[in-house]
Amino acid sequence: MLRGDARFTADMALPNMLHMALLRSEHGHARITGIDTARAQQMPGVVRVVTGADLADKLMPLPCIWIPGGVESHFPPHPFGVPGAGPVLAQGKVRYIGDAVAAVVAETAHQAHDAIQSIRVDYELLPVVTEPQDALAEGAPQLHEAVKNNLNAYWTCGDRQGTDTAISSAEVAVELDLYNQRTINSPIEPRAALGDYDPTTEEYTLYASTQSPHNHRFLLAELVLGIPLNKLRVVAPSVGGSFGTKGYLYPDMPLVLYLAKELRRPVKWVDSRNGLMRSTVQGRDHRQHVTLAGDRDGRITALRCTSYANLGAYPSTIGPGVATALMGRSITGPYAIPHAFCEVYATFTNTVPLGAQRGSGRAEATYLMERLIDLYAQKVGLDPAAVRLRNMVAPDRFPYDNGLGWTYDSGDYATALNLALQHSDYAGIETARSEARERGKLLGIGIGSFVAICGVGPSTRMSQEGMLGGTWESANIRVHPSGEVAVTIGSKSTGQSHETTFAQIAADALGVDVASVKVFQSDTDRTPYGQGTYGSRSYSVGGPAVHLAAGRVIAKMRAAAAHAFGVDESAVEYADGAFSVVGGQQKPKAFNDIAMALWYGWNLAPGMEPSIDVTTFFDPPDFNYPFGSHVAVVEVDEATGQIELVKYVAVNDTGPVGNPLVVDGQIEGSILHGVGQALMEEARYDAQGHLLTDDLRTYAIPRATDAPFFVLDRTVTPSPHNPLGVKGAGEIATVPAAAAVSNAVCNALASFGIRHVGMPITAEKIWAALHEGTPASASQSTPGVPVGNP
Amino acid sequence: MILDNFDYVAPESLEEAVAALAKGPTTRPLAGGRGLLTELKRGERRVERLVDLRAIAALRGVDQLPDGRLRVGALTTLAELLVDPFVRAAHVPGALGDAVPEIEDPQARNRSTVGGTLAGGDPGSDLAAVMLALGASVNCVGPDGERVVAIDQLFGPGRPTCLAPDELITSVDLALAEPGGAYERFADRATLDAICGVAVTVALGADGRLARCRIGVVGATAWPCRLDAVEHVLTGTGIPVTMPPLLEVDGVLDDRAASGKYRIHLIRVLAERAFVRAVERARVGEDGRTTS
């Protein structure tokens, strides 16, 4: 990857390949009254132009497979009875700015791109709604005929009555209106798909930038294309980042397959950055009213959240679940709160469909909890760290039922916070604050404490949550006669170093050199079934599968060794890569000797099969619950409002760590994701549903130069839910990061009476807040200020 | 994005280049390509023909003129400018030395040229602010021959620059460096372009008064401009204890990146900061002369 050798879908070329371009809607909401493709058909190199009308009875809509509202959920219909979603190409109507209207296939990408521009679409504009509360209002524009009032689901968890009573009788209550703004995922590699069809075998192959090859195969074959599962193979070449977006179904995937069959030639589509921003699932987007109540001594008694979630124009593959269960059940974070309740109005609007973004659901929950606890501490006049410590779930209370649907597995939340406070010199902060003040800087410190819910999940539990599909993982280990090892996994790396981490698990458990282990992934024809990489689950769900497979490999090799030694299995020990008889004189047999013996199969114990090839499946008993505390230190330039993140301390507990370098890299990257949301990222739509931030010149993401010097540390609390004791790591640090940075900025501004600044916290927002009441002076009336020395 | 087709020529002499450009407005000169190629890739501009200037040796290099001023060839890249011994001697530290390392990133500075940057007329061009504060003059050539354009005249409302489509910048002459200069900028998070950039140069009189002062502003206004009124108030006075009011600033931008009010505020803050540093540098320069 670092050498530039990685092969992405866009790098692939098959013989005789055609190129596809998509025409996307120019409007947020409109009826299509006519499409004229005649001119495009005549353009040089154009082979085929298709519109929604050509596909109406050929390709099913893209299904949604996570329906947390159960029977209370309302979806656009799908012919197979599952909850439907968007059509592959618009059928008579466009509902957001990225809706695909037509596709052109041509000899070159350039020709397809040119021809797209000569398709004429007649639109009858319809009223647009981009905000969930507006969409629920009477008389609002209706997106889907089958969905009344644009309400996909009203979803609740927790104890409504108990919470309301606790709040109304509390000594202290703090309330806040929050906007957890919509964000756009920005993987370096935009999505791409290449479809191939073999008329001899009637088999399709999809090469695509996906994080879930097996899931995509299942959903595309069964629910979109309507073909036998064994006629579709999905291969994921190198994937250049995903952050949750590439586990979703998109129109281009079935399109390239359908067109490859129609045209009997491979068809390739590669997205642009602009296309990505207009059509790849977006993240967050909740408007919330939140209340926290407690006593005057800093003991929290209740937490309540009402959230309006903006699902976008269609229910994306698992989007509705992210916006409801994953957010709502997580709002109490690491605190023991006796009464909690969350309600979510999951609502359709004329915006890009909502999906996951790293830390999805849990980051939104943590932000509201962590902002509220700071305001509460302020109100009762206590230190925010002390209030956190007072309310954290104590180590002797695990397993801990948070009252909202999660049962936390293990943890020592206070120790992690205390460690983070030490690293950030929390005690000495007032000295630092006055020193900064002399430089014209306002210093602020903010804490983000969190529990992440990772390792999705036990299949039964997810079915109760309304998810269609299992959530187990698998591994196959084959030991070659030479003693080298092939590990084949069902999950797929999108840049998380599966190749390294899974090799390490196998090498550790097998007692062999890690260099002799090769990891295979990415191809549905060549890997055991797996559900994909999401929710920080590859290592914590797929990892145990590798570990268990390795255990079975060693068990078989021990039996083979015992037979060769002529002793009972219990007399054989395996250490330092060799089997030997305990206390015996026989020459030990190396790992590869036994591998070779099983390969020859000349002298096997009765009933023993030759060779070594083991497949295991692991379905955890529950999620796992990584946790930690982060502390951000910022300096705000009082004159300009500019924010500098000067220090960031992150103490995380992901259980035992496989590869510290890999984990720390994930931690740093995911912190920056949160920093991005806190300080710069925001998808903005105008009233007509046009996306105003549709490229990287209008949508800011963090750069390397925005990264502070990270101080990383960890505590290690194993999870009882898997044999490695490991917990998710890939996304967890995003969960508290936006909250920690927001808290730090609000802390810096607290002495000015500023209570809250919404994300993204830009310099201009701070300047405006600092100057509130003193409106910005017109140039003529600006009073002079001292400069220089006379 | 995929570029549209266009013709491409790479003349080796200035005369050939000027002749090639006379073909019409859809013919554009190509210098470093930092601005133009980006526009083409984004489909924001279409051309029928590109005239690549990079083979023209006469457009390269920095020379010192007999009167001590520096003549910077139009194709001198920003990276070359930073390491040129003449430039370093006269302008580092100074407004130019402050600004150039802040312009985009190393790759962009390896491509972007002085002439191309100024000819692009980007209202957020840090280099334009510096050139305004340095009192540069721009040497141009076109079908009607050569002419010299004062930097103040190059930019203005309603057009990127006052150059004709078939006119080229050949070089930029920098006035003798003032003893003190500094540049301050405030960048947009997404583009890293200046929402506001202010370059200041000052000269102190023997009496400690401000003998000369030039202030160039970019990013906050629709075209690079001088703060003439402020300069006027400051010049000839003692070093002021207060920054005078901005008076009239025309063409203040108000857009996605920042509101007009905030930009006006930034002009003041950054002008103050640049002014203070420029005066400090001027004083250090004086001390240096006194002791040597």
mmCIF file of C-alpha atoms in Angstrom, chain B residues 2-183:
data_model
loop_
_atom_site.group_PDB
_atom_site.id
_atom_site.type_symbol
_atom_site.label_atom_id
_atom_site.label_comp_id
_atom_site.label_asym_id
_atom_site.label_seq_id
_atom_site.Cartn_x
_atom_site.Cartn_y
_atom_site.Cartn_z
ATOM 1 C CA ILE B 2 -11.693 13.944 -17.260
ATOM 2 C CA LEU B 3 -10.209 16.770 -19.308
ATOM 3 C CA ASP B 4 -11.738 17.766 -22.596
ATOM 4 C CA ASN B 5 -9.565 17.630 -25.691
ATOM 5 C CA PHE B 6 -7.463 20.641 -26.622
ATOM 6 C CA ASP B 7 -4.488 21.551 -28.823
ATOM 7 C CA TYR B 8 -1.128 22.075 -27.254
ATOM 8 C CA VAL B 9 1.871 24.086 -28.416
ATOM 9 C CA ALA B 10 5.141 24.785 -26.647
ATOM 10 C CA PRO B 11 6.936 27.679 -28.336
ATOM 11 C CA GLU B 12 10.553 28.408 -27.465
ATOM 12 C CA SER B 13 10.466 32.163 -27.944
ATOM 13 C CA LEU B 14 8.350 34.931 -26.546
ATOM 14 C CA GLU B 15 7.459 36.139 -30.042
ATOM 15 C CA GLU B 16 6.089 32.761 -31.026
ATOM 16 C CA ALA B 17 4.140 32.583 -27.788
ATOM 17 C CA VAL B 18 2.549 35.978 -28.338
ATOM 18 C CA ALA B 19 1.653 35.006 -31.898
ATOM 19 C CA ALA B 20 0.137 31.740 -30.715
ATOM 20 C CA LEU B 21 -1.954 33.529 -28.108
ATOM 21 C CA ALA B 22 -3.404 35.889 -30.702
ATOM 22 C CA LYS B 23 -5.632 33.023 -31.894
ATOM 23 C CA GLY B 24 -8.419 34.039 -29.572
ATOM 24 C CA PRO B 25 -9.758 33.923 -26.064
ATOM 25 C CA THR B 26 -10.076 30.129 -25.893
ATOM 26 C CA THR B 27 -6.330 29.929 -26.250
ATOM 27 C CA ARG B 28 -4.680 30.198 -22.849
ATOM 28 C CA PRO B 29 -1.062 30.369 -21.739
ATOM 29 C CA LEU B 30 0.156 27.587 -19.469
ATOM 30 C CA ALA B 31 2.804 28.400 -16.871
ATOM 31 C CA GLY B 32 2.965 26.182 -13.778
ATOM 32 C CA GLY B 33 -0.564 24.960 -14.431
ATOM 33 C CA ARG B 34 -1.496 25.121 -10.761
ATOM 34 C CA GLY B 35 -4.598 27.207 -11.412
ATOM 35 C CA LEU B 36 -5.433 26.506 -15.033
ATOM 36 C CA LEU B 37 -5.132 22.715 -15.006
ATOM 37 C CA THR B 38 -7.249 22.543 -11.871
ATOM 38 C CA GLU B 39 -9.946 24.602 -13.561
ATOM 39 C CA LEU B 40 -9.823 22.375 -16.628
ATOM 40 C CA LYS B 41 -10.032 19.207 -14.580
ATOM 41 C CA ARG B 42 -12.996 20.553 -12.680
ATOM 42 C CA GLY B 43 -14.733 21.485 -15.899
ATOM 43 C CA GLU B 44 -14.817 25.146 -14.840
ATOM 44 C CA ARG B 45 -12.974 26.291 -17.928
ATOM 45 C CA ARG B 46 -12.720 24.987 -21.455
ATOM 46 C CA VAL B 47 -9.895 25.787 -23.834
ATOM 47 C CA GLU B 48 -9.216 24.996 -27.455
ATOM 48 C CA ARG B 49 -5.500 25.422 -27.190
ATOM 49 C CA LEU B 50 -2.849 25.673 -24.503
ATOM 50 C CA VAL B 51 0.352 27.601 -25.152
ATOM 51 C CA ASP B 52 2.928 26.112 -22.821
ATOM 52 C CA LEU B 53 5.433 28.792 -21.839
ATOM 53 C CA ARG B 54 7.802 26.566 -19.995
ATOM 54 C CA ALA B 55 10.286 26.147 -22.842
ATOM 55 C CA ILE B 56 10.932 29.900 -22.996
ATOM 56 C CA ALA B 57 14.228 30.434 -21.196
ATOM 57 C CA ALA B 58 13.838 34.233 -21.170
ATOM 58 C CA LEU B 59 11.007 33.915 -18.629
ATOM 59 C CA ARG B 60 13.115 32.284 -15.955
ATOM 60 C CA GLY B 61 15.393 33.443 -13.170
ATOM 61 C CA VAL B 62 15.897 36.341 -10.772
ATOM 62 C CA ASP B 63 18.269 39.194 -11.637
ATOM 63 C CA GLN B 64 19.356 42.354 -9.913
ATOM 64 C CA LEU B 65 18.823 45.498 -11.990
ATOM 65 C CA PRO B 66 21.490 48.219 -12.005
ATOM 66 C CA ASP B 67 19.453 50.314 -9.561
ATOM 67 C CA GLY B 68 19.354 47.410 -7.104
ATOM 68 C CA ARG B 69 15.783 46.346 -7.734
ATOM 69 C CA LEU B 70 15.077 42.671 -8.368
ATOM 70 C CA ARG B 71 13.606 41.436 -11.623
ATOM 71 C CA VAL B 72 11.794 38.129 -11.162
ATOM 72 C CA GLY B 73 11.161 36.103 -14.322
ATOM 73 C CA ALA B 74 7.508 35.206 -14.736
ATOM 74 C CA LEU B 75 8.175 31.466 -14.754
ATOM 75 C CA THR B 76 10.165 31.542 -11.528
ATOM 76 C CA THR B 77 8.398 29.102 -9.241
ATOM 77 C CA LEU B 78 7.483 29.992 -5.694
ATOM 78 C CA ALA B 79 9.924 27.347 -4.505
ATOM 79 C CA GLU B 80 12.737 28.938 -6.563
ATOM 80 C CA LEU B 81 11.819 32.357 -5.228
ATOM 81 C CA LEU B 82 12.268 31.142 -1.661
ATOM 82 C CA VAL B 83 15.820 29.954 -2.219
ATOM 83 C CA ASP B 84 17.057 32.703 -4.516
ATOM 84 C CA PRO B 85 20.034 34.502 -2.886
ATOM 85 C CA PHE B 86 18.922 37.974 -4.049
ATOM 86 C CA VAL B 87 15.430 37.404 -2.715
ATOM 87 C CA ARG B 88 16.677 36.011 0.556
ATOM 88 C CA ALA B 89 19.019 38.944 1.105
ATOM 89 C CA ALA B 90 16.358 41.579 0.529
ATOM 90 C CA HIS B 91 13.085 39.939 1.582
ATOM 91 C CA VAL B 92 13.767 37.355 4.271
ATOM 92 C CA PRO B 93 12.633 38.235 6.870
ATOM 93 C CA GLY B 94 9.911 40.329 5.348
ATOM 94 C CA ALA B 95 6.462 40.129 3.840
ATOM 95 C CA LEU B 96 7.627 37.923 0.978
ATOM 96 C CA GLY B 97 9.599 35.650 3.280
ATOM 97 C CA ASP B 98 6.563 35.295 5.542
ATOM 98 C CA ALA B 99 4.072 34.651 2.776
ATOM 99 C CA VAL B 100 5.633 32.254 0.312
ATOM 100 C CA PRO B 101 6.151 29.308 2.699
ATOM 101 C CA GLU B 102 2.481 29.626 3.660
ATOM 102 C CA ILE B 103 1.190 29.280 0.115
ATOM 103 C CA GLU B 104 -0.464 25.870 -0.269
ATOM 104 C CA ASP B 105 2.061 23.062 0.010
ATOM 105 C CA PRO B 106 5.534 22.144 -1.282
ATOM 106 C CA GLN B 107 4.200 20.394 -4.388
ATOM 107 C CA ALA B 108 2.124 23.417 -5.310
ATOM 108 C CA ARG B 109 5.054 25.771 -4.707
ATOM 109 C CA ASN B 110 7.168 23.630 -7.012
ATOM 110 C CA ARG B 111 4.612 24.230 -9.770
ATOM 111 C CA SER B 112 3.166 27.661 -9.157
ATOM 112 C CA THR B 113 4.978 30.493 -10.893
ATOM 113 C CA VAL B 114 5.173 34.150 -9.966
ATOM 114 C CA GLY B 115 3.746 35.263 -13.311
ATOM 115 C CA GLY B 116 1.059 32.629 -13.445
ATOM 116 C CA THR B 117 -0.054 33.379 -9.915
ATOM 117 C CA LEU B 118 -0.391 37.114 -10.568
ATOM 118 C CA ALA B 119 -1.956 36.664 -14.012
ATOM 119 C CA GLY B 120 -4.564 34.345 -12.510
ATOM 120 C CA GLY B 121 -5.874 37.313 -10.539
ATOM 121 C CA ASP B 122 -7.035 35.092 -7.695
ATOM 122 C CA PRO B 123 -8.468 37.453 -5.070
ATOM 123 C CA GLY B 124 -7.012 35.227 -2.358
ATOM 124 C CA SER B 125 -3.478 35.181 -3.734
ATOM 125 C CA ASP B 126 -1.013 35.715 -0.899
ATOM 126 C CA LEU B 127 1.614 36.691 -3.438
ATOM 127 C CA ALA B 128 -0.595 39.487 -4.737
ATOM 128 C CA ALA B 129 -0.835 41.003 -1.250
ATOM 129 C CA VAL B 130 2.922 40.899 -0.919
ATOM 130 C CA MET B 131 3.475 42.430 -4.356
ATOM 131 C CA LEU B 132 1.078 45.226 -3.489
ATOM 132 C CA ALA B 133 2.982 45.933 -0.285
ATOM 133 C CA LEU B 134 6.305 45.708 -2.110
ATOM 134 C CA GLY B 135 5.197 48.125 -4.811
ATOM 135 C CA ALA B 136 6.013 45.786 -7.664
ATOM 136 C CA SER B 137 5.711 46.628 -11.325
ATOM 137 C CA VAL B 138 4.667 44.039 -13.828
ATOM 138 C CA ASN B 139 6.392 43.795 -17.201
ATOM 139 C CA CYS B 140 4.068 42.542 -19.918
ATOM 140 C CA VAL B 141 4.198 41.775 -23.598
ATOM 141 C CA GLY B 142 1.402 41.474 -26.127
ATOM 142 C CA PRO B 143 0.686 41.942 -29.811
ATOM 143 C CA ASP B 144 1.180 45.697 -29.379
ATOM 144 C CA GLY B 145 4.560 45.287 -27.743
ATOM 145 C CA GLU B 146 5.787 45.674 -24.215
ATOM 146 C CA ARG B 147 4.298 47.685 -21.393
ATOM 147 C CA VAL B 148 4.787 48.090 -17.660
ATOM 148 C CA VAL B 149 1.788 47.822 -15.348
ATOM 149 C CA ALA B 150 1.991 49.052 -11.766
ATOM 150 C CA ILE B 151 0.828 46.281 -9.454
ATOM 151 C CA ASP B 152 -1.921 48.549 -8.093
ATOM 152 C CA GLN B 153 -3.321 48.795 -11.600
ATOM 153 C CA LEU B 154 -3.170 45.073 -12.300
ATOM 154 C CA PHE B 155 -6.100 44.207 -10.054
ATOM 155 C CA GLY B 156 -9.491 45.776 -9.799
ATOM 156 C CA PRO B 157 -13.209 45.168 -9.741
ATOM 157 C CA GLY B 158 -14.947 43.117 -12.386
ATOM 158 C CA ARG B 159 -11.997 41.240 -13.910
ATOM 159 C CA PRO B 160 -9.148 39.048 -12.720
ATOM 160 C CA THR B 161 -6.477 41.442 -14.069
ATOM 161 C CA CYS B 162 -6.175 44.319 -16.502
ATOM 162 C CA LEU B 163 -4.196 42.146 -18.920
ATOM 163 C CA ALA B 164 -5.635 41.402 -22.333
ATOM 164 C CA PRO B 165 -6.252 37.721 -23.087
ATOM 165 C CA ASP B 166 -3.281 37.679 -25.421
ATOM 166 C CA GLU B 167 -0.979 39.553 -23.086
ATOM 167 C CA LEU B 168 1.708 37.808 -21.036
ATOM 168 C CA ILE B 169 3.576 38.737 -17.892
ATOM 169 C CA THR B 170 7.281 38.406 -18.633
ATOM 170 C CA SER B 171 8.700 39.487 -15.303
ATOM 171 C CA VAL B 172 7.968 41.361 -12.122
ATOM 172 C CA ASP B 173 10.230 44.118 -10.800
ATOM 173 C CA LEU B 174 10.275 44.473 -7.047
ATOM 174 C CA ALA B 175 10.893 47.940 -5.622
ATOM 175 C CA LEU B 176 13.843 48.185 -3.284
ATOM 176 C CA ALA B 177 12.829 46.384 -0.130
ATOM 177 C CA GLU B 178 11.570 48.518 2.720
ATOM 178 C CA PRO B 179 13.369 47.957 6.026
ATOM 179 C CA GLY B 180 10.361 46.317 7.626
ATOM 180 C CA GLY B 181 7.769 43.987 6.202
ATOM 181 C CA ALA B 182 5.475 41.215 7.387
ATOM 182 C CA TYR B 183 2.581 39.101 6.208
#
